[in-house]
Amino acid sequence: MQPLSQSARGTYTIKWMFGIPEVLEQMKLYQISEGSTIQVIQKLHDSLIIRCGDRRFAIGNEIADRIQV
């Protein structure tokens, strides 16, 4: 396992995630939770662009550090 923030481009399955409950609930609304398959589209200096289903998101490294894939 590794933090999502350290992952290269590719497809991953979320093993576990932790953080502020409000942030986790918001992510679950967008179907990002344990067991979800996500794709890292682009890695930027301080954030990532990911795809989950048919949606794309930009998330900061501080959130991606708390997601293990």
Coordinates of C-alpha atoms in Angstrom, one line a residue:
M1 CA 0.0 0.0 0.0
Q2 CA 1.0 3.6 -0.6
P3 CA -0.5 7.0 -0.2
L4 CA -2.4 8.2 -3.3
S5 CA -0.3 11.3 -3.3
Q6 CA 2.8 9.2 -4.1
S7 CA 1.1 7.2 -6.8
A8 CA 2.0 7.5 -10.5
R9 CA -0.6 7.7 -13.3
G10 CA -2.7 4.6 -13.4
T11 CA -5.7 2.9 -11.9
Y12 CA -5.9 2.0 -8.2
T13 CA -8.4 0.6 -5.7
I14 CA -8.8 2.5 -2.5
K15 CA -7.8 0.2 0.5
W16 CA -8.6 2.7 3.3
M17 CA -8.9 6.4 3.9
F18 CA -9.2 8.6 7.0
G19 CA -9.6 12.2 7.8
I20 CA -12.2 14.7 9.0
P21 CA -15.7 13.1 8.9
E22 CA -17.2 15.9 6.9
V23 CA -14.6 15.5 4.2
L24 CA -15.1 11.8 4.1
E25 CA -18.9 12.2 3.8
Q26 CA -18.4 14.6 0.9
M27 CA -16.1 12.2 -0.9
K28 CA -18.6 9.4 -0.4
L29 CA -21.3 11.5 -2.1
Y30 CA -19.0 11.4 -5.2
Q31 CA -18.6 7.6 -4.7
I32 CA -15.0 7.8 -3.5
S33 CA -14.7 5.3 -0.6
E34 CA -12.9 2.1 0.4
G35 CA -13.1 -0.4 -2.4
S36 CA -13.7 2.3 -5.1
T37 CA -11.6 2.2 -8.2
I38 CA -10.0 5.5 -9.2
Q39 CA -7.7 6.6 -11.9
V40 CA -4.9 9.1 -11.4
I41 CA -5.0 11.2 -14.5
Q42 CA -2.3 13.8 -13.7
K43 CA 0.0 14.5 -10.9
L44 CA 0.7 18.2 -10.2
H45 CA 3.1 19.9 -7.7
D46 CA 0.6 20.1 -4.8
S47 CA -2.4 18.2 -6.1
L48 CA -3.7 15.3 -8.2
I49 CA -6.4 15.1 -10.9
I50 CA -8.3 11.8 -10.4
R51 CA -11.3 10.1 -12.1
C52 CA -13.9 8.1 -10.3
G53 CA -16.6 6.8 -12.6
D54 CA -17.5 9.5 -15.1
R55 CA -16.3 12.4 -12.9
R56 CA -12.9 14.1 -12.6
F57 CA -11.7 15.8 -9.4
A58 CA -8.7 17.7 -8.2
I59 CA -7.6 16.9 -4.7
G60 CA -4.8 18.3 -2.7
N61 CA -1.8 16.3 -1.5
E62 CA -2.9 16.8 2.1
I63 CA -6.1 14.8 1.3
A64 CA -4.4 12.3 -1.0
D65 CA -1.9 11.5 1.8
R66 CA -4.8 10.1 3.8
I67 CA -5.9 7.7 1.1
Q68 CA -4.1 4.4 0.8
V69 CA -4.1 2.5 -2.5

